[in-house]
PDB file of C-alpha atoms in Angstrom:
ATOM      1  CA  UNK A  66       0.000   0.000   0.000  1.00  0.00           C
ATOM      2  CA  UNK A  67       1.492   3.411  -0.796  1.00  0.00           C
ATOM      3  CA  UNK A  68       2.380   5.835   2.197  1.00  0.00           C
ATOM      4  CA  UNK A  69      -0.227   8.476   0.949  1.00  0.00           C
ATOM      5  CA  UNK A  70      -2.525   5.765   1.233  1.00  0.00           C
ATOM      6  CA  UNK A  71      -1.491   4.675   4.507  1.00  0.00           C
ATOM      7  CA  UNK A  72      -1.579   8.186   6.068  1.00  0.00           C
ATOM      8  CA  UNK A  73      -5.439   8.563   4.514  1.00  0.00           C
ATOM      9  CA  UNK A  74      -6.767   5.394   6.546  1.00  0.00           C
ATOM     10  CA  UNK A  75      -5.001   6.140   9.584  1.00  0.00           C
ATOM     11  CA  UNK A  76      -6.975   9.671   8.941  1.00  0.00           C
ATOM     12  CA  UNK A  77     -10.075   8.290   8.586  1.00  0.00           C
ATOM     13  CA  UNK A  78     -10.627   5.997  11.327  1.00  0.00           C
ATOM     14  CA  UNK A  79     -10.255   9.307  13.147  1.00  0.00           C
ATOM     15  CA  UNK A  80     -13.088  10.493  11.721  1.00  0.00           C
ATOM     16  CA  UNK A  81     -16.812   9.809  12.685  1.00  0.00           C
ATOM     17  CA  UNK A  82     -18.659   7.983  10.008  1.00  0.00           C
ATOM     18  CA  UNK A  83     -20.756  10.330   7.638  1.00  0.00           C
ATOM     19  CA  UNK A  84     -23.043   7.587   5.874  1.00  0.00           C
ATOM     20  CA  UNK A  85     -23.922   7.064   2.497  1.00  0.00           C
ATOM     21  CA  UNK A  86     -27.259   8.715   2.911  1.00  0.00           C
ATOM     22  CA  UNK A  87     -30.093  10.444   5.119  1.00  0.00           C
ATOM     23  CA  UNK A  88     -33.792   9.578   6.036  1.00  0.00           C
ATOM     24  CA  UNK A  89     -34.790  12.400   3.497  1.00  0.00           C
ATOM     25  CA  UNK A  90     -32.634  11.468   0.547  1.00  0.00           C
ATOM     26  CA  UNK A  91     -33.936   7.959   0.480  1.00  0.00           C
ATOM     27  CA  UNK A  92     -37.084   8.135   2.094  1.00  0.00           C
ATOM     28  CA  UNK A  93     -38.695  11.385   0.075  1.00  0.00           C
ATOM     29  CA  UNK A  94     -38.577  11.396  -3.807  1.00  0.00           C
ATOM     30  CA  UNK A  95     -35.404  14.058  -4.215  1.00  0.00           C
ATOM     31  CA  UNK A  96     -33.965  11.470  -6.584  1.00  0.00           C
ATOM     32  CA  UNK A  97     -36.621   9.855  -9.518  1.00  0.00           C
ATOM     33  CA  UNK A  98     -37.203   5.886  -9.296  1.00  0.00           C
ATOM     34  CA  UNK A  99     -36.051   5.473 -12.651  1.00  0.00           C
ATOM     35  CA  UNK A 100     -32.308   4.294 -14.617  1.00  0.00           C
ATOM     36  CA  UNK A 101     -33.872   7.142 -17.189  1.00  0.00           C
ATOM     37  CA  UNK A 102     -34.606   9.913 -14.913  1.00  0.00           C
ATOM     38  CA  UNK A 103     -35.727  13.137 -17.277  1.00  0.00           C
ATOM     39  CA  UNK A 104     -35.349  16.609 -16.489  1.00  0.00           C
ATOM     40  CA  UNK A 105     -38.357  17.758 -14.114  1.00  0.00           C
ATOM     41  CA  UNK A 106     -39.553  20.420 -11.651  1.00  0.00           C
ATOM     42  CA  UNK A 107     -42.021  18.650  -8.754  1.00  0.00           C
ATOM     43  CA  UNK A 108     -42.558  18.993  -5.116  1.00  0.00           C
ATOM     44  CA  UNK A 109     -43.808  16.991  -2.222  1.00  0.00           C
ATOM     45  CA  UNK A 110     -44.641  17.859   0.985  1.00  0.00           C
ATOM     46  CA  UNK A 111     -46.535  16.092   3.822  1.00  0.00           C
ATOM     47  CA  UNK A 112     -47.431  17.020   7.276  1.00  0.00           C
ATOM     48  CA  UNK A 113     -43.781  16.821   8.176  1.00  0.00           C
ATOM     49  CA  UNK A 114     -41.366  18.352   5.855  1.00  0.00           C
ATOM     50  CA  UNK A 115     -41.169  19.835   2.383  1.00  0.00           C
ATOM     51  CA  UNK A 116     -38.542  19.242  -0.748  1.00  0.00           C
ATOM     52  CA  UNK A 117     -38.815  20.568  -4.390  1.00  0.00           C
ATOM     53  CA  UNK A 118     -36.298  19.670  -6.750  1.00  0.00           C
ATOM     54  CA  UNK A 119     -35.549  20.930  -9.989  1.00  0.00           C
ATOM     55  CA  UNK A 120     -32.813  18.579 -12.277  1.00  0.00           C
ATOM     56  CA  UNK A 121     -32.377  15.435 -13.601  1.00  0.00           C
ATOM     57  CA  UNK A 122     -31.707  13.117 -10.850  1.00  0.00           C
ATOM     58  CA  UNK A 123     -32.088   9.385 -10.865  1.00  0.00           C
ATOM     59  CA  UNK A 124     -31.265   6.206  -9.492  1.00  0.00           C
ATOM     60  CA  UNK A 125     -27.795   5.816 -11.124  1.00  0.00           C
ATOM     61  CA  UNK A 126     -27.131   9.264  -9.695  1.00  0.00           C
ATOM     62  CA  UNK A 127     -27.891   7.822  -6.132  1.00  0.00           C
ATOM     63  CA  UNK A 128     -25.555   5.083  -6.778  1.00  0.00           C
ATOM     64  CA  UNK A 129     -22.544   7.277  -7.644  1.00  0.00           C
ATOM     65  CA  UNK A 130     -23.565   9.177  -4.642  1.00  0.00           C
ATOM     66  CA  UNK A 131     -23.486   6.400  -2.217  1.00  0.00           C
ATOM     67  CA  UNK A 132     -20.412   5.068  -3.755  1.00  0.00           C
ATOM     68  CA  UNK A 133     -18.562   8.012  -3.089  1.00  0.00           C
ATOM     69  CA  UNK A 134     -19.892   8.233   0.315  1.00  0.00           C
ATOM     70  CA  UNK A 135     -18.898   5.157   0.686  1.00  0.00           C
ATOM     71  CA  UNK A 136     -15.554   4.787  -0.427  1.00  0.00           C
ATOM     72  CA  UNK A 137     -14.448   8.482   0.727  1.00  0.00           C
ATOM     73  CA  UNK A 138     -10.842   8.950   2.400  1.00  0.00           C
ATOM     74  CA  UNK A 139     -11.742  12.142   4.256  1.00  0.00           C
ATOM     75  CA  UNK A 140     -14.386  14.964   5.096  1.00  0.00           C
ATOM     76  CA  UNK A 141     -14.647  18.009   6.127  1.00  0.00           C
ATOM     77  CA  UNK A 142     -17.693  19.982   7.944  1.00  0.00           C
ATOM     78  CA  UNK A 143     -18.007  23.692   8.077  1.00  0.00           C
ATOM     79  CA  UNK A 144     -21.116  23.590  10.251  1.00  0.00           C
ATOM     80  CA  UNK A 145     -20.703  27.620  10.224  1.00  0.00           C
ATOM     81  CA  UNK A 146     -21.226  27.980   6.563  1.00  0.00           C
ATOM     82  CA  UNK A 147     -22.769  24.764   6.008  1.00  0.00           C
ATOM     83  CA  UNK A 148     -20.743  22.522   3.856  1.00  0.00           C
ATOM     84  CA  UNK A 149     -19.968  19.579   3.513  1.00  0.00           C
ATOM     85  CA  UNK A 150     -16.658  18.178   1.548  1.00  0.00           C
ATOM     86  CA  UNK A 151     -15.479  15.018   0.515  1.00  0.00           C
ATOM     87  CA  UNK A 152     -12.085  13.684  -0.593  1.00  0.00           C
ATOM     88  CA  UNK A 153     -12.235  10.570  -2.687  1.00  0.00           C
ATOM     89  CA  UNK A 154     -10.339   8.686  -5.421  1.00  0.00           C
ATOM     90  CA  UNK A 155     -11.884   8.875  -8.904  1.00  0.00           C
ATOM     91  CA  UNK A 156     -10.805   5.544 -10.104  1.00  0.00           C
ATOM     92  CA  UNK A 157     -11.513   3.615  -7.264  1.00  0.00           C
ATOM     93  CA  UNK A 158     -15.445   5.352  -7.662  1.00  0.00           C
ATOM     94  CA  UNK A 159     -15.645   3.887 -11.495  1.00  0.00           C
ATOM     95  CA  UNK A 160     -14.196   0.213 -10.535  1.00  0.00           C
ATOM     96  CA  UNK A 161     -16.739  -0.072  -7.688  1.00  0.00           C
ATOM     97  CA  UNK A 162     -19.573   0.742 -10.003  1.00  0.00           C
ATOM     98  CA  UNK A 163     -18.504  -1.266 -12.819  1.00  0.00           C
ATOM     99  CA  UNK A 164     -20.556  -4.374 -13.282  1.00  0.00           C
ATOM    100  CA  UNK A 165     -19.312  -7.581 -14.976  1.00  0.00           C
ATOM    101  CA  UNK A 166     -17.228  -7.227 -17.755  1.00  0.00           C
ATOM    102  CA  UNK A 167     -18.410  -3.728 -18.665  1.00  0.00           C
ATOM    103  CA  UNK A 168     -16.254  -0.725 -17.528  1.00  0.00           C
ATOM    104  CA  UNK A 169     -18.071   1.987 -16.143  1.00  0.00           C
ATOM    105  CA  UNK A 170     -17.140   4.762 -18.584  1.00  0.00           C
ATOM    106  CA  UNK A 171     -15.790   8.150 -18.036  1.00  0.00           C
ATOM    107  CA  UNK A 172     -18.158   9.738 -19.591  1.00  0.00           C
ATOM    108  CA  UNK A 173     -20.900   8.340 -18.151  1.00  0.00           C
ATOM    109  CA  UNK A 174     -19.530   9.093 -14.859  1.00  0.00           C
ATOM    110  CA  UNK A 175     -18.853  13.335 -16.090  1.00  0.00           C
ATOM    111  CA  UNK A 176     -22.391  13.264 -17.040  1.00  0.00           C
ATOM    112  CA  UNK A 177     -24.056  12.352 -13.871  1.00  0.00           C
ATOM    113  CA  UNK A 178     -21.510  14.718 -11.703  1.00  0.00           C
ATOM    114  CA  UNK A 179     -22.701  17.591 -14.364  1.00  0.00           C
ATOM    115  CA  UNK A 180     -26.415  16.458 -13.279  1.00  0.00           C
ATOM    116  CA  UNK A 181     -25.819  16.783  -9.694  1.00  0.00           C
ATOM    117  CA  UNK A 182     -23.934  19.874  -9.891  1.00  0.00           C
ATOM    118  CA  UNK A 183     -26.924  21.607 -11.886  1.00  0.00           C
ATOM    119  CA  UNK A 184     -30.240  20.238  -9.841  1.00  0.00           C
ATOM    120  CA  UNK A 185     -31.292  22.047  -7.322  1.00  0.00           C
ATOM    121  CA  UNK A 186     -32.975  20.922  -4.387  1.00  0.00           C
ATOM    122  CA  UNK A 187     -34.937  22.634  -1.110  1.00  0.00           C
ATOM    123  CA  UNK A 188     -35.530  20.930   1.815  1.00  0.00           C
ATOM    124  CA  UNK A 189     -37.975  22.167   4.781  1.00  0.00           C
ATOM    125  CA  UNK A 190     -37.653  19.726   7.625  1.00  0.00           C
ATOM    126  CA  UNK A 191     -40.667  20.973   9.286  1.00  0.00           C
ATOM    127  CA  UNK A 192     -43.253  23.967   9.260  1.00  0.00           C
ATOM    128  CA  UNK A 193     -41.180  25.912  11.902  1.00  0.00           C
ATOM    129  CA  UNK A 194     -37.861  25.248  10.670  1.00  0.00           C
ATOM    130  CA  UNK A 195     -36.518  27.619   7.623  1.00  0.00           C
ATOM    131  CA  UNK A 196     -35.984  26.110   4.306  1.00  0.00           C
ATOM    132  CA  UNK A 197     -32.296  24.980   3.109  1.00  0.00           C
ATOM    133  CA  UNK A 198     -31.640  25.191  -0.715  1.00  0.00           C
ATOM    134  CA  UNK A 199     -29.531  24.958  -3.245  1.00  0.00           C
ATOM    135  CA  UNK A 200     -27.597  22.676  -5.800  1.00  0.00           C
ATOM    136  CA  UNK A 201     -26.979  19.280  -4.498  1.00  0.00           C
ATOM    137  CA  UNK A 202     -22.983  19.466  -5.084  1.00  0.00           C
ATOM    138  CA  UNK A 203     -22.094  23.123  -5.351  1.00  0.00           C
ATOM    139  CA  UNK A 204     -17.953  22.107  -6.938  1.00  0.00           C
ATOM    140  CA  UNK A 205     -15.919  19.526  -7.706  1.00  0.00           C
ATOM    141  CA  UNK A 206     -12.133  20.053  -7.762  1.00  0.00           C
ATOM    142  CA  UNK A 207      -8.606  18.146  -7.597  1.00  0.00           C
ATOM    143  CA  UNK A 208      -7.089  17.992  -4.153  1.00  0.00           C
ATOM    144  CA  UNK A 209      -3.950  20.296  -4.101  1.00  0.00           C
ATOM    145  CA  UNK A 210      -2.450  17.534  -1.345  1.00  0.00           C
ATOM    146  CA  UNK A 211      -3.774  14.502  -2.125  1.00  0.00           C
ATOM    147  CA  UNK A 212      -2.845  12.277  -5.358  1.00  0.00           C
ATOM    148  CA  UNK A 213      -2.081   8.946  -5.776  1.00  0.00           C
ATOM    149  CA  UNK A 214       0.550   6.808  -7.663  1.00  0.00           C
ATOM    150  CA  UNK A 215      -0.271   4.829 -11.613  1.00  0.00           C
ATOM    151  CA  UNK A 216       2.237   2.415 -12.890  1.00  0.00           C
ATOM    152  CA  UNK A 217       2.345   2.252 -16.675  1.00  0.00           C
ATOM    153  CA  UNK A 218       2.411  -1.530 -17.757  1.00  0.00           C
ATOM    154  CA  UNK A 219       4.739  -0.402 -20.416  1.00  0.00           C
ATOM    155  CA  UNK A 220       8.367  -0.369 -19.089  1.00  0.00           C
ATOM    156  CA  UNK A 221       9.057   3.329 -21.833  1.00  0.00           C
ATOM    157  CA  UNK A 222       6.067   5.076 -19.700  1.00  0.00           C
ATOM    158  CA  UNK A 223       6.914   6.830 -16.330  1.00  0.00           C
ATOM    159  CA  UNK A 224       4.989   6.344 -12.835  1.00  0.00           C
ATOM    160  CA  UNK A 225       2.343   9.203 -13.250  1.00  0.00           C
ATOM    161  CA  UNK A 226       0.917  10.655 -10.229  1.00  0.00           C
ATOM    162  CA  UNK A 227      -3.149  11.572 -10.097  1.00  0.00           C
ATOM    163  CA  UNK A 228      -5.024  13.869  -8.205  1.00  0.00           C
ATOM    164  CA  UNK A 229      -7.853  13.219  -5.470  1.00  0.00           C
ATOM    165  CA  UNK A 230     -10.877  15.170  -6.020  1.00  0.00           C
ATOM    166  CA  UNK A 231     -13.036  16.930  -3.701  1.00  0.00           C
ATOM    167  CA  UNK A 232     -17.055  17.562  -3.943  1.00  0.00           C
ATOM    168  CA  UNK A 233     -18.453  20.095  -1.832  1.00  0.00           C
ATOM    169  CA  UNK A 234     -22.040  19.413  -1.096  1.00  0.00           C
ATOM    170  CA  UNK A 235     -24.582  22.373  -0.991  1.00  0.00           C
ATOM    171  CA  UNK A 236     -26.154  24.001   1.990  1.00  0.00           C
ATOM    172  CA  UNK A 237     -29.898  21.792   1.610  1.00  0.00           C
ATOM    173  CA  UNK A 238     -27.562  18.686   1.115  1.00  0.00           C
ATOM    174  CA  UNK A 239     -24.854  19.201   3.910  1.00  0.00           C
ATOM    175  CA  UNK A 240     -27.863  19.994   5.892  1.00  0.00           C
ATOM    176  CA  UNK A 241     -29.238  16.932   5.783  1.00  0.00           C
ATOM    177  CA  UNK A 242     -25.969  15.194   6.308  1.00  0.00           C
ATOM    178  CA  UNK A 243     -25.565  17.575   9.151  1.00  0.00           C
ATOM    179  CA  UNK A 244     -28.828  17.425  11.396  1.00  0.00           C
ATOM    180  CA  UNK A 245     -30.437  14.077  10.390  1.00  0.00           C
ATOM    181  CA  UNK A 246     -29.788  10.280  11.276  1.00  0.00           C
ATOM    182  CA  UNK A 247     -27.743   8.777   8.439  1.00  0.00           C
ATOM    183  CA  UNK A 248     -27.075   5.256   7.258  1.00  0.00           C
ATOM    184  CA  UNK A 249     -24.450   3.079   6.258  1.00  0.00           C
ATOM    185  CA  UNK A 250     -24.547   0.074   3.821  1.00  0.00           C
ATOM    186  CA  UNK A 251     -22.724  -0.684   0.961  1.00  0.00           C
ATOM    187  CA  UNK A 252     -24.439   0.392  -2.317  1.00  0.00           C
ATOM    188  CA  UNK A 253     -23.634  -2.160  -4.640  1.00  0.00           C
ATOM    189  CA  UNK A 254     -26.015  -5.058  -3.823  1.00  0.00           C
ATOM    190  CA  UNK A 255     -29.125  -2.149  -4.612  1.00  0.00           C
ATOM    191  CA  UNK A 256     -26.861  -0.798  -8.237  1.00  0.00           C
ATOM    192  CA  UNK A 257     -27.226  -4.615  -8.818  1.00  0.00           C
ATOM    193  CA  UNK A 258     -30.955  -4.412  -8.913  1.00  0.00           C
ATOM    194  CA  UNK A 259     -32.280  -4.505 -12.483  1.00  0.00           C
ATOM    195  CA  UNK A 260     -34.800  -1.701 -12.817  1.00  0.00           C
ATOM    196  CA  UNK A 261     -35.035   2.067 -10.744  1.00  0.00           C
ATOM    197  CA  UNK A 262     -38.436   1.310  -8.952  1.00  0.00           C
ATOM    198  CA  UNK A 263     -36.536  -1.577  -7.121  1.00  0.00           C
ATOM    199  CA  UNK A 264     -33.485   0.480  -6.415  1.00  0.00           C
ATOM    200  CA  UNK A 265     -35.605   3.200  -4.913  1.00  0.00           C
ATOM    201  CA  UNK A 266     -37.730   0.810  -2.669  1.00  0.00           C
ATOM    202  CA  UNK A 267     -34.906  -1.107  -1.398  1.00  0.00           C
ATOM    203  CA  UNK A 268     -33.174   2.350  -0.303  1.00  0.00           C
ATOM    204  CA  UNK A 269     -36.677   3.284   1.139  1.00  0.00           C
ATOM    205  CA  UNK A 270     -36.509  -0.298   3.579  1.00  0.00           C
ATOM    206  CA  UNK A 271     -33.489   0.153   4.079  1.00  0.00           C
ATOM    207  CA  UNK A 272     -33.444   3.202   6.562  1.00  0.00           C
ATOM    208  CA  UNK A 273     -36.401   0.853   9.007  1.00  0.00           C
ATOM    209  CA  UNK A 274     -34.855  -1.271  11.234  1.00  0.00           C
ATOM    210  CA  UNK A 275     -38.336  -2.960  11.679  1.00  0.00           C
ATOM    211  CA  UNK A 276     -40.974  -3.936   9.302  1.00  0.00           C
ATOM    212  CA  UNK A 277     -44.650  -4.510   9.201  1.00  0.00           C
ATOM    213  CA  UNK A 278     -45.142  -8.546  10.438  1.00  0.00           C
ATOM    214  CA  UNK A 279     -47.688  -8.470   7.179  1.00  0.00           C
ATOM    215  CA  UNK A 280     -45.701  -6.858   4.896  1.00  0.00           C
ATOM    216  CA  UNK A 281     -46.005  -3.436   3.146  1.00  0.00           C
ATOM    217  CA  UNK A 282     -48.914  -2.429   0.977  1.00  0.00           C
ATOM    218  CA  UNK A 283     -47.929  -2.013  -2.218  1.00  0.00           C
ATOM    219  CA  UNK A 284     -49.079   1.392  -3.349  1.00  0.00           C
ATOM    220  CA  UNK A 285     -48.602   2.642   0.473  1.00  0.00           C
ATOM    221  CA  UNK A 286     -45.053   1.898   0.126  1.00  0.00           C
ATOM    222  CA  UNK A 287     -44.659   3.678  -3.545  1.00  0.00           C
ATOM    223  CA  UNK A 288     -47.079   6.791  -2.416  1.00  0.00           C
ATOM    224  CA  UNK A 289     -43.695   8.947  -1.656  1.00  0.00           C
ATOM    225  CA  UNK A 290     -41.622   7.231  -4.889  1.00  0.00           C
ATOM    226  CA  UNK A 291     -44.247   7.505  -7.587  1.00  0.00           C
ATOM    227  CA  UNK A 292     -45.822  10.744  -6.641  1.00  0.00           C
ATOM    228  CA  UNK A 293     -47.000  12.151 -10.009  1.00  0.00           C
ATOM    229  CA  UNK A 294     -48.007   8.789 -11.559  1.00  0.00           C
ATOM    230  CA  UNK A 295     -50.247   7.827  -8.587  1.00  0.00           C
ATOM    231  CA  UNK A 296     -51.974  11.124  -8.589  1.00  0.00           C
ATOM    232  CA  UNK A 297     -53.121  10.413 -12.564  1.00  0.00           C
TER     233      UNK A 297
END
């Protein structure tokens, strides 16, 4: 294991963990239950609390979330102005998420960061309570301390030496992160799932520790993750 490496986990253990996600990210519908997720405008509020979101932001933008989340080497919380950052390694992000033989592309992975950095969510936790907005990840930028060490397989090319990047969350998003009860799991049993309805239900049971003895009713349980649809 490289030293930079070495220093980064004896960092983190120091650290509380963050989670991979919130009540209100996977319990409320701030991310679509779809692999297709278009650009839309909605809001939902119940007696409780209160989110609109404007953006494009799906399932497969969850995943990459959680993944980061998940694999992060360090945070950072400025509780004062509200932000939440997180250091993580790029490449180690793409291999988690790529399934079978099938790389999970570069591209791919731009796209959905450009998604997230242009939707923008507001959260109101409860009538009393002001509201939080903004864009769920307000930058994304190389570390200027962190990078970590490629070897070239060819013997001609030089050991090159890449960057860590940082996202900083926005102020509705760190908020969240910040004041509610978070969870911990790893995403990639739920990116396995085949379709987005099944990706956002097993996020939604995931955040009970106990369940109904009978079960859930179906459209009880998909009320909050197919909003519009159930309403037509």
């Amino acid at each position: 294991m490289l030293e930079i490496e070495r220093k980064l986990l004896d960092l983190r253990k120091q650290q509380k963990d963050i989670g991979v996600t919130t009540i209100t990210l996977n319990r409320l519908p701030i991310f679509q239950p779809t692999l297709r997720a278009k650009y839309k405008e909605w809001v939902f509020e119940d007696q409780h609390k209160k989110v609109s979101v404007r953006g494009r932001l799906g399932q497969n933008h969850k995943s990459l979330l959680e993944v980061i989340l998940y694999l992060r080497k360090l945070y950072d919380f400025d509780k004062e102005n509200m932000c939440l950052r997180v250091l993580y390694n790029e490449h180690e992000v793409r291999k988690y998420l790529t399934q079978g033989s099938t790389k999970y592309s570069h591209e791919w992975y731009i796209k959905l960061m450009e998604d997230m950095m242009h939707a923008s969510i507001l959260v109101q936790k409860d009538k009393m309570s002001r509201a939080r907005s903004g864009t769920l990840i307000e930058d994304k930028r190389p570390s200027n301390n962190y990078r970590r060490k490629t070897k070239s397989n060819l013997p001609a090319l030089k050991e090159t030496e890449t960057p860590y990047v940082i996202i900083e969350f926005g102020e509705a998003a760190s908020y969240l992160f910040s004041e509610e009860l978070k969870f911990t799991y790893d995403p990639k049993p739920i990116m396995q799932l085949q379709n987005g309805i099944s990706q956002a239900v097993a996020r939604f049971l995931k955040t009970f520790t106990r369940h109904p003895t009978a079960g859930y009713h179906l459209r009880t349980l998909l009320e909050n993750l197919l909003q519009e649809e159930l309403e037509n």
